[in-house]
Coordinates of C-alpha atoms and ligand atoms in Angstrom, one line a residue:
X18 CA -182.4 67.6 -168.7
X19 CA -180.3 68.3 -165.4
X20 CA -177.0 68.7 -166.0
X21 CA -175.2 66.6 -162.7
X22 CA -172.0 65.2 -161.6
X23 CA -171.2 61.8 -160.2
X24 CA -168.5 59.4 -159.4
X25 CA -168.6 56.4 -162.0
X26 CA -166.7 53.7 -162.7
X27 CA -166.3 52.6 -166.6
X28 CA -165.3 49.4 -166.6
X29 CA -164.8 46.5 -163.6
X30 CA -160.5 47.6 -163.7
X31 CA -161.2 50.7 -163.4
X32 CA -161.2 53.2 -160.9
X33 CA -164.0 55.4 -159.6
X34 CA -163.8 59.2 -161.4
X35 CA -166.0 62.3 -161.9
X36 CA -168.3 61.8 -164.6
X37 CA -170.8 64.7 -166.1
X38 CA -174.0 63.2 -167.0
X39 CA -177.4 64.2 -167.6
X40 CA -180.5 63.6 -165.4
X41 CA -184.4 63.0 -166.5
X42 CA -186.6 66.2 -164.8
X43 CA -188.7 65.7 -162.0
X44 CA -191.6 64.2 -163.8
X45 CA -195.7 65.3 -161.9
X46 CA -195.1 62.3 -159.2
X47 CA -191.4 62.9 -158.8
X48 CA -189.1 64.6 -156.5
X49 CA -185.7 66.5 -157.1
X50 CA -183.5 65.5 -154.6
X51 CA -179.9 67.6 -153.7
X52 CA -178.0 65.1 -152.2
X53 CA -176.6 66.1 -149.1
X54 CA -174.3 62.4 -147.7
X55 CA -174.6 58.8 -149.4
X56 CA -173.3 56.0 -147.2
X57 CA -171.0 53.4 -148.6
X58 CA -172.1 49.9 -148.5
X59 CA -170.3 46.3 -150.3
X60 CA -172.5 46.4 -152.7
X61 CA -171.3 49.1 -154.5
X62 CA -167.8 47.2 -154.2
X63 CA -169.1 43.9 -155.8
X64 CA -171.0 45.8 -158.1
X65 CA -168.5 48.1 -159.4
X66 CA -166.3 45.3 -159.8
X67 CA -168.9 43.5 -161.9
X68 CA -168.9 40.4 -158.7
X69 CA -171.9 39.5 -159.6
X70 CA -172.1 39.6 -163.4
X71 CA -174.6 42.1 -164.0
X72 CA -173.2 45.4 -163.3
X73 CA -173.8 48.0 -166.5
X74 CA -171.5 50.7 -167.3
X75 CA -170.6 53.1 -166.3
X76 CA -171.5 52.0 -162.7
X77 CA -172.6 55.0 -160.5
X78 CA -173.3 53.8 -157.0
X79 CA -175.1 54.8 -154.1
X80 CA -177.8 53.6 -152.4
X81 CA -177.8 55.4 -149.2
X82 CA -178.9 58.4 -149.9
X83 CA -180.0 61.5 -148.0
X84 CA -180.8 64.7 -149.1
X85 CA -183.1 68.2 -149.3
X86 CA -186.1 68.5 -151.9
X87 CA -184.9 71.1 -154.2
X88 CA -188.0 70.6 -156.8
X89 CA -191.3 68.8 -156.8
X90 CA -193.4 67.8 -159.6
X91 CA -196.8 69.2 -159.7
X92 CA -198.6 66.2 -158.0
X93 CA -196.3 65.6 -155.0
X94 CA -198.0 65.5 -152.3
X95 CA -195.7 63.1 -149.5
X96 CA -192.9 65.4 -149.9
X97 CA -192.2 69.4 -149.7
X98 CA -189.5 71.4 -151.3
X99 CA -186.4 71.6 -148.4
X100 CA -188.0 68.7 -146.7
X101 CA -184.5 66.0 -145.5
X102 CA -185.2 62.9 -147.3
X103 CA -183.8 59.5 -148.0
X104 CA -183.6 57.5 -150.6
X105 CA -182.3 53.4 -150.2
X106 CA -181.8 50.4 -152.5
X107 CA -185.0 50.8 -154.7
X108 CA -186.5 53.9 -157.1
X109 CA -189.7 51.9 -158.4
X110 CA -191.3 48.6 -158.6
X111 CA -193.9 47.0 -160.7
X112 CA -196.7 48.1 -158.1
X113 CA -198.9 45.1 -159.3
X114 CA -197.7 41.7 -158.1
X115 CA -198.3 40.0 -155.3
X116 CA -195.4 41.0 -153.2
X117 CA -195.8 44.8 -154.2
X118 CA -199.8 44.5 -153.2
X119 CA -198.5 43.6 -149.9
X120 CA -196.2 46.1 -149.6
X121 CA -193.1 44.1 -150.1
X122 CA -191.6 46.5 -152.8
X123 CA -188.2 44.3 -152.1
X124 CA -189.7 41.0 -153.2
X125 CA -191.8 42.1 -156.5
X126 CA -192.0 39.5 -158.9
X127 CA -192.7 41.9 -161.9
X128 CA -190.9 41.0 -165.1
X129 CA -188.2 43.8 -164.6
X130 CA -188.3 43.4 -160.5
X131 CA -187.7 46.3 -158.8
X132 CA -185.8 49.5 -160.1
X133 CA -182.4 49.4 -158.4
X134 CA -181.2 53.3 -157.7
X135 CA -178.4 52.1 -159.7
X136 CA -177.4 50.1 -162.1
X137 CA -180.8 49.8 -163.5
X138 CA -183.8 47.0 -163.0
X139 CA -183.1 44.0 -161.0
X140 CA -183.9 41.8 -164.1
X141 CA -182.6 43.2 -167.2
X142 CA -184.9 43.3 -170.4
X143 CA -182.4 40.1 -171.5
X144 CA -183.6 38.2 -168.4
X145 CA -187.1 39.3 -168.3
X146 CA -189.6 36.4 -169.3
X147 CA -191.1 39.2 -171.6
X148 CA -187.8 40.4 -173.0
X149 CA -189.2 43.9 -172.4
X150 CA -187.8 46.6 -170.1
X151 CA -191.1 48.4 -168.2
X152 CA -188.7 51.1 -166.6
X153 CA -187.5 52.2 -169.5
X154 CA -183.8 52.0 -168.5
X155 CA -181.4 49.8 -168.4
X156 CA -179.1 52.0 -166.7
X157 CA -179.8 54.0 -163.1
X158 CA -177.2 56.3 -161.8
X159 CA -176.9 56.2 -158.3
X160 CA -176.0 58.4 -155.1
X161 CA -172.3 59.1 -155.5
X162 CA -174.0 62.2 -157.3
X163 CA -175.0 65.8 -156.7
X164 CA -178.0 65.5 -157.4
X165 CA -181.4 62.6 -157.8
X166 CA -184.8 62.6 -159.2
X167 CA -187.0 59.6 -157.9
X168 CA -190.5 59.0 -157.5
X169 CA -191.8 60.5 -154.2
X170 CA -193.4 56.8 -152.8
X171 CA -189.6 55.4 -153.0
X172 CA -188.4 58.3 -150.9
X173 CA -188.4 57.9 -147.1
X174 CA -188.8 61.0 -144.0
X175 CA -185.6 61.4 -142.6
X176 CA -187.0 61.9 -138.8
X177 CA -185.8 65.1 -137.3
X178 CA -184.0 63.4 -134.4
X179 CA -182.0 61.8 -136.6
X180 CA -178.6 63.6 -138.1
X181 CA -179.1 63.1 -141.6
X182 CA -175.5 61.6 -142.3
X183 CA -176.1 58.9 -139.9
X184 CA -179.7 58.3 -141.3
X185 CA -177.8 57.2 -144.3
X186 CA -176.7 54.1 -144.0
X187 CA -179.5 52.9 -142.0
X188 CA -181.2 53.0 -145.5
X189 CA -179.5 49.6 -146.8
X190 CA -177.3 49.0 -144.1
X191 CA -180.4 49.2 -141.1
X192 CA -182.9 47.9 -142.9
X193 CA -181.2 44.9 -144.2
X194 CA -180.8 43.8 -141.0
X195 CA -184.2 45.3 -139.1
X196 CA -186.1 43.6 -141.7
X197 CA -185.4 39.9 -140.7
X198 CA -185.8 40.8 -137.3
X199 CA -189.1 42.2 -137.2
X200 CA -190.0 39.2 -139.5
X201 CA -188.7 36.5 -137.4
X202 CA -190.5 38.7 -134.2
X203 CA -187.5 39.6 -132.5
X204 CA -188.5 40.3 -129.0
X205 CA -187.2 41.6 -126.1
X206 CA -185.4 38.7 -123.9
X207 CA -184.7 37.2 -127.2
X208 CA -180.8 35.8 -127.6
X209 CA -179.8 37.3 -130.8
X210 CA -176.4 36.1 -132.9
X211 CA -175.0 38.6 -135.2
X212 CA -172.2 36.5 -137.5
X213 CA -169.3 38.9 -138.6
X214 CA -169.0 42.4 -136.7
X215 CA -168.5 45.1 -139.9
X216 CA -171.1 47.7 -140.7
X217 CA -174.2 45.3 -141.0
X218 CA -173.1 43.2 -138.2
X219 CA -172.6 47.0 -136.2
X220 CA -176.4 48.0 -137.0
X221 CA -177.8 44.4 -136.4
X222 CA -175.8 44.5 -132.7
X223 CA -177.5 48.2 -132.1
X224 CA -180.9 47.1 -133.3
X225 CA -181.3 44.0 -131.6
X226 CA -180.1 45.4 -128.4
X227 CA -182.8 48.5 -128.8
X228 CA -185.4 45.7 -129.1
X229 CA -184.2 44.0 -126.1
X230 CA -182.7 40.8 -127.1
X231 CA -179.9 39.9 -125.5
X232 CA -176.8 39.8 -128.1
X233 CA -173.4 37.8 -128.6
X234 CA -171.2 38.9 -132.0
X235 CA -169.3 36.3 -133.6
X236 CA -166.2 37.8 -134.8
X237 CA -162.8 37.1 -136.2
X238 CA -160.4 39.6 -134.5
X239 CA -159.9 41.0 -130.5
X240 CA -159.8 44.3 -131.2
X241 CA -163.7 43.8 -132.3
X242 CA -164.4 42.3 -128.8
X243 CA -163.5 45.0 -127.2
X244 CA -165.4 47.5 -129.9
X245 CA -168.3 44.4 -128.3
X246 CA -168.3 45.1 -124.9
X247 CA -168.2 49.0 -125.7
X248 CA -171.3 48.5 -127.0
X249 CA -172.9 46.6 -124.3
X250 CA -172.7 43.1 -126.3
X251 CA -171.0 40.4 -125.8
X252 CA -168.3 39.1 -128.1
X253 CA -167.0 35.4 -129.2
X254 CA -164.2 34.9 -131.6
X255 CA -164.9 32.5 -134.0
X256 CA -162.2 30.2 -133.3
X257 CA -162.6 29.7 -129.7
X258 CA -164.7 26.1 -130.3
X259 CA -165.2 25.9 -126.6
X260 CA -167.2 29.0 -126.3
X261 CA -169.3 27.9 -129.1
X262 CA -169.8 24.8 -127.5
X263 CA -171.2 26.2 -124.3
X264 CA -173.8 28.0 -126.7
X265 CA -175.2 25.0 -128.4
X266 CA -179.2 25.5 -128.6
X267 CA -179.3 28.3 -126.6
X268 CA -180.3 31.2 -129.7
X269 CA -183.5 32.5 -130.8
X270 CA -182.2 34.0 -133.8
X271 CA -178.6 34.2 -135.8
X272 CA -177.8 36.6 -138.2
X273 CA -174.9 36.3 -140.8
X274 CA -173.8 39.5 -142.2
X275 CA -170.5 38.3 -143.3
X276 CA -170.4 39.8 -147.1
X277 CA -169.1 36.5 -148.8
X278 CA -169.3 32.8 -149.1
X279 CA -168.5 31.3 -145.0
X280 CA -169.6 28.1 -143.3
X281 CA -172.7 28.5 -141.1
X282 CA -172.8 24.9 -140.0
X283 CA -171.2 25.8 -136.5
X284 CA -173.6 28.6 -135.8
X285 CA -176.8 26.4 -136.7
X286 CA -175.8 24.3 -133.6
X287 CA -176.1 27.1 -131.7
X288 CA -180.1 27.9 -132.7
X289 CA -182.8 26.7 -130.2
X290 CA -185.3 24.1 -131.8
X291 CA -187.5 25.6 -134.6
X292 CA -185.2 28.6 -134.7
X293 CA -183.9 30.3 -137.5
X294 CA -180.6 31.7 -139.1
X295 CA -180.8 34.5 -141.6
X296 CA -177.8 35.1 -144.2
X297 CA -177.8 38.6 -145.0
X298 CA -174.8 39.6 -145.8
X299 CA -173.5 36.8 -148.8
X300 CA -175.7 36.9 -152.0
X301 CA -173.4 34.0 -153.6
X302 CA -173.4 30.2 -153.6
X303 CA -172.5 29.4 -150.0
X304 CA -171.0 26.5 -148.2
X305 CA -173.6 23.7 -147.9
X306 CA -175.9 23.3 -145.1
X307 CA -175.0 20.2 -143.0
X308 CA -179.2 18.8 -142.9
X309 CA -178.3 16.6 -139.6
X310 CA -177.7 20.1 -138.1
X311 CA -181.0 21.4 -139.3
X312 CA -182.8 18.2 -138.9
X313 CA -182.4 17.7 -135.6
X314 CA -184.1 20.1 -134.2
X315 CA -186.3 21.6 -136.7
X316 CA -184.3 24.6 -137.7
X317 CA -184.4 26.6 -140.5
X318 CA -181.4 28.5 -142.8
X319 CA -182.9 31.4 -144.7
X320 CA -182.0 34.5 -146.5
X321 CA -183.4 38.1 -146.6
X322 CA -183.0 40.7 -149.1
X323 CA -182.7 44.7 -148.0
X324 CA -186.6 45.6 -146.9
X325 CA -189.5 46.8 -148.1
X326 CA -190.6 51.0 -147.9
X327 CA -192.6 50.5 -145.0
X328 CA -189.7 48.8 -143.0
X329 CA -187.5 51.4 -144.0
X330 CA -189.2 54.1 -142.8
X331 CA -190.0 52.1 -139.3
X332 CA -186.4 51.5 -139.0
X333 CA -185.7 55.4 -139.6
X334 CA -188.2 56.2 -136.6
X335 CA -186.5 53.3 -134.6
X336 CA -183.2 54.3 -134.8
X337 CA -184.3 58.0 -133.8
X338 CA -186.6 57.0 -131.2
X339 CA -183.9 55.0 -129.5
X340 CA -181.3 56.9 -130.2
X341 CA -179.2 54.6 -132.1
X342 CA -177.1 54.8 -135.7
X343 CA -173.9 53.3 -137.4
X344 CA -170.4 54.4 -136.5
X345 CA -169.8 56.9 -139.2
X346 CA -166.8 58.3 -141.2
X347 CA -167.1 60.9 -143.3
X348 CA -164.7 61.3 -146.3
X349 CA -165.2 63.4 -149.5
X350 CA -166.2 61.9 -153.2
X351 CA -162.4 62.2 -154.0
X352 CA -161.4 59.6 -151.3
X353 CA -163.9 56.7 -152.8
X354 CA -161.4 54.6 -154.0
X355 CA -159.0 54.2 -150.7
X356 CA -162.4 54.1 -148.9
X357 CA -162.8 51.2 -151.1
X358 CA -160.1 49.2 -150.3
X359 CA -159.8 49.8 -146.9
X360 CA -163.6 48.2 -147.0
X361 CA -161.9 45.5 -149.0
X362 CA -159.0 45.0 -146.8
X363 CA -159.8 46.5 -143.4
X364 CA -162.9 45.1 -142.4
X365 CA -164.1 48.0 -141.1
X366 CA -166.8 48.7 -138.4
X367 CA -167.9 52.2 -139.1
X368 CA -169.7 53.1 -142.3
X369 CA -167.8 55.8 -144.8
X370 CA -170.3 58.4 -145.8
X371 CA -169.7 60.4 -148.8
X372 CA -170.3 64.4 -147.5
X373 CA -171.3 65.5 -151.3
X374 CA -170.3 69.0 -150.2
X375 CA -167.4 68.0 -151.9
X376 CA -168.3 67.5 -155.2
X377 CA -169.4 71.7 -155.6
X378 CA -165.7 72.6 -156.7
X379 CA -166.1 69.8 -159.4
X380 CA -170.0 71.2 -160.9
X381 CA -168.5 74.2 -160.6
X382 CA -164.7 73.6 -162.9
Ligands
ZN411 ZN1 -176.3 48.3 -149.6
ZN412 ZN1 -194.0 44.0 -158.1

């Protein structure tokens, strides 16, 4: 076993602290992985904090992961010792369904789902039509960690142009919102909404505009129009009902990323006939859907879960290619908990990444 160090929380009160834990080895189609930054995403918030029921203890988080290969197993072949890596929401799947034949890792219907990088399988033995647990845990540990072993098909090529703390959040943050939009076909000349203007709503402004589309962000405060038009977009407050007026029918494609429950009956007045709005950022019951709005003119509310491998690694290249990444503050491990609540509280637009340099004095105590 690999004797590592992480931040954990032990129970939904309770703050995150340093936990010492032990790690399965690198098994022949795995990868040892020193993690280098992990991004900070809600999740980990709502999970931590057991928001959506599930969360298993102690809750390790971290699902933006980049590191270097310090080990592989002997029948690695994607991956080479000191190669940068990342790792995102998912450490395994069934591999056998439909939606993992297709290469929609994100979507597999196996009895267990996919393996989360923490916090264990989607579906829990308990909820599993079988009542069996195919991973074999019921527990993952994530990111906020020194150190990961994953299987080398669930870990993504950081590109060289891209600095590896600000690949990080592209892998739930990015991808959660590229995913959609190469679904939907996103083109450029497209008008794009983005709903809510934090660190989704940042990387589905940047992406959109790198495809082309032309993009308004709906937001709540003026200091985020301004933060807007700094980044070449244009901003509209939620509140000012005349502007939203002037942009009824007139989008190709909305995207929520607000991270709770909100009403998107206002924005579906905006879409263009046969259009669609994505909610990407609330995995909750939401407000319901006014159907004269939809109706009308043949419009469709959907939702979209994180992405598959494949569009995580395109969205790594993208972002490289175009020279484009989230607004990033780094803070050390010992900081997670004001991090925390300033996501809670603040609303912020940059992403916190974790520099796990900071963690050493701890392994080291
Ligand atoms: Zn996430
Ligand atoms: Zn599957």
């Amino acid at each position: 076993m690999i004797q590592a160090i992480g931040y954990a929380a032990k129970h939904s009160y309770s703050r995150l602290k340093s936990l010492r834990f032990e790690r399965e080895e690198a098994g022949p189609h795995d990868i040892e992985i020193d993690v280098m930054f992990c991004g900070v995403c809600h999740s980990d918030i709502h999970q931590v904090k057991n928001e959506w029921s599930n969360t298993v203890y102690p809750c390790m988080p971290g699902h933006e992961v980049v590191g270097r290969v310090a080990r592989t197993g002997a029948h690695v072949t994607r991956h080479a010792v000191g190669d940068i890596v990342g790792v995102g929401c998912m450490i395994d799947s069934c591999r056998r369904c439909d939606p993992c034949e297709a290469g929609e890792q994100n979507y597999c219907e196996g009895p267990n789902s996919w393996l989360a990088t923490y916090n264990g399988p989607m579906v829990p033995a308990k909820l599993a039509a079988d009542g069996g647990n195919m991973y074999g845990r019921d527990n993952t540990f994530g990111g906020y960690s020194n150190v990961l072993v994953v299987n080398e098909d669930f870990a993504l090529k950081i590109p060289a142009g891209l600095r590896p703390e600000v690949a990080a959040p592209i892998l739930c943050a990015g991808v959660t919102t590229y995913s959609p939009m190469k679904h939907w076909g996103v083109k450029a000349g497209d008008k794009v909404g983005v709903i809510g203007f934090g660190g989704l709503g940042d990387m589905a402004a940047k992406i959109a505009r790198a495809m082309g589309a032309e993009v308004t962000v709906f937001t709540t405060s003026q200091d985020k129009l301004d933060e807007a038009a700094r980044l070449g977009v244009r901003g509209v407050l939620e509140s000012d009902k005349d502007a939203l007026k002037k942009l009824k029918l007139s989008f190709d494609f909305i995207i929520s990323t607000i991270p709770e429950k909100h009403d998107i009956n206002p924005y579906i007045q905006l879409l263009k006939r046969d259009r669609t709005l994505v909610i990407v950022g609330a995995l909750e019951p939401m407000a319901g859907v006014n159907n004269q709005e939809t109706a009308f003119h043949r419009k469709a509310v959907a939702g979209s879960l994180i992405g598959s491998l494949v569009d995580t690694q395109e969205v790594l290249d993208f972002c490289a290619q175009h020279e484009i990444g989230p607004d990033i503050q780094m803070i050390p491990i010992q900081e997670i908990n004001e991090a925390y609540s300033h996501v809670e509280h603040g609303d912020v637009r940059f992403r916190y990444v974790i520099d796990m340099a900071s963690l050493k004095h701890e392994m080291e105590a």
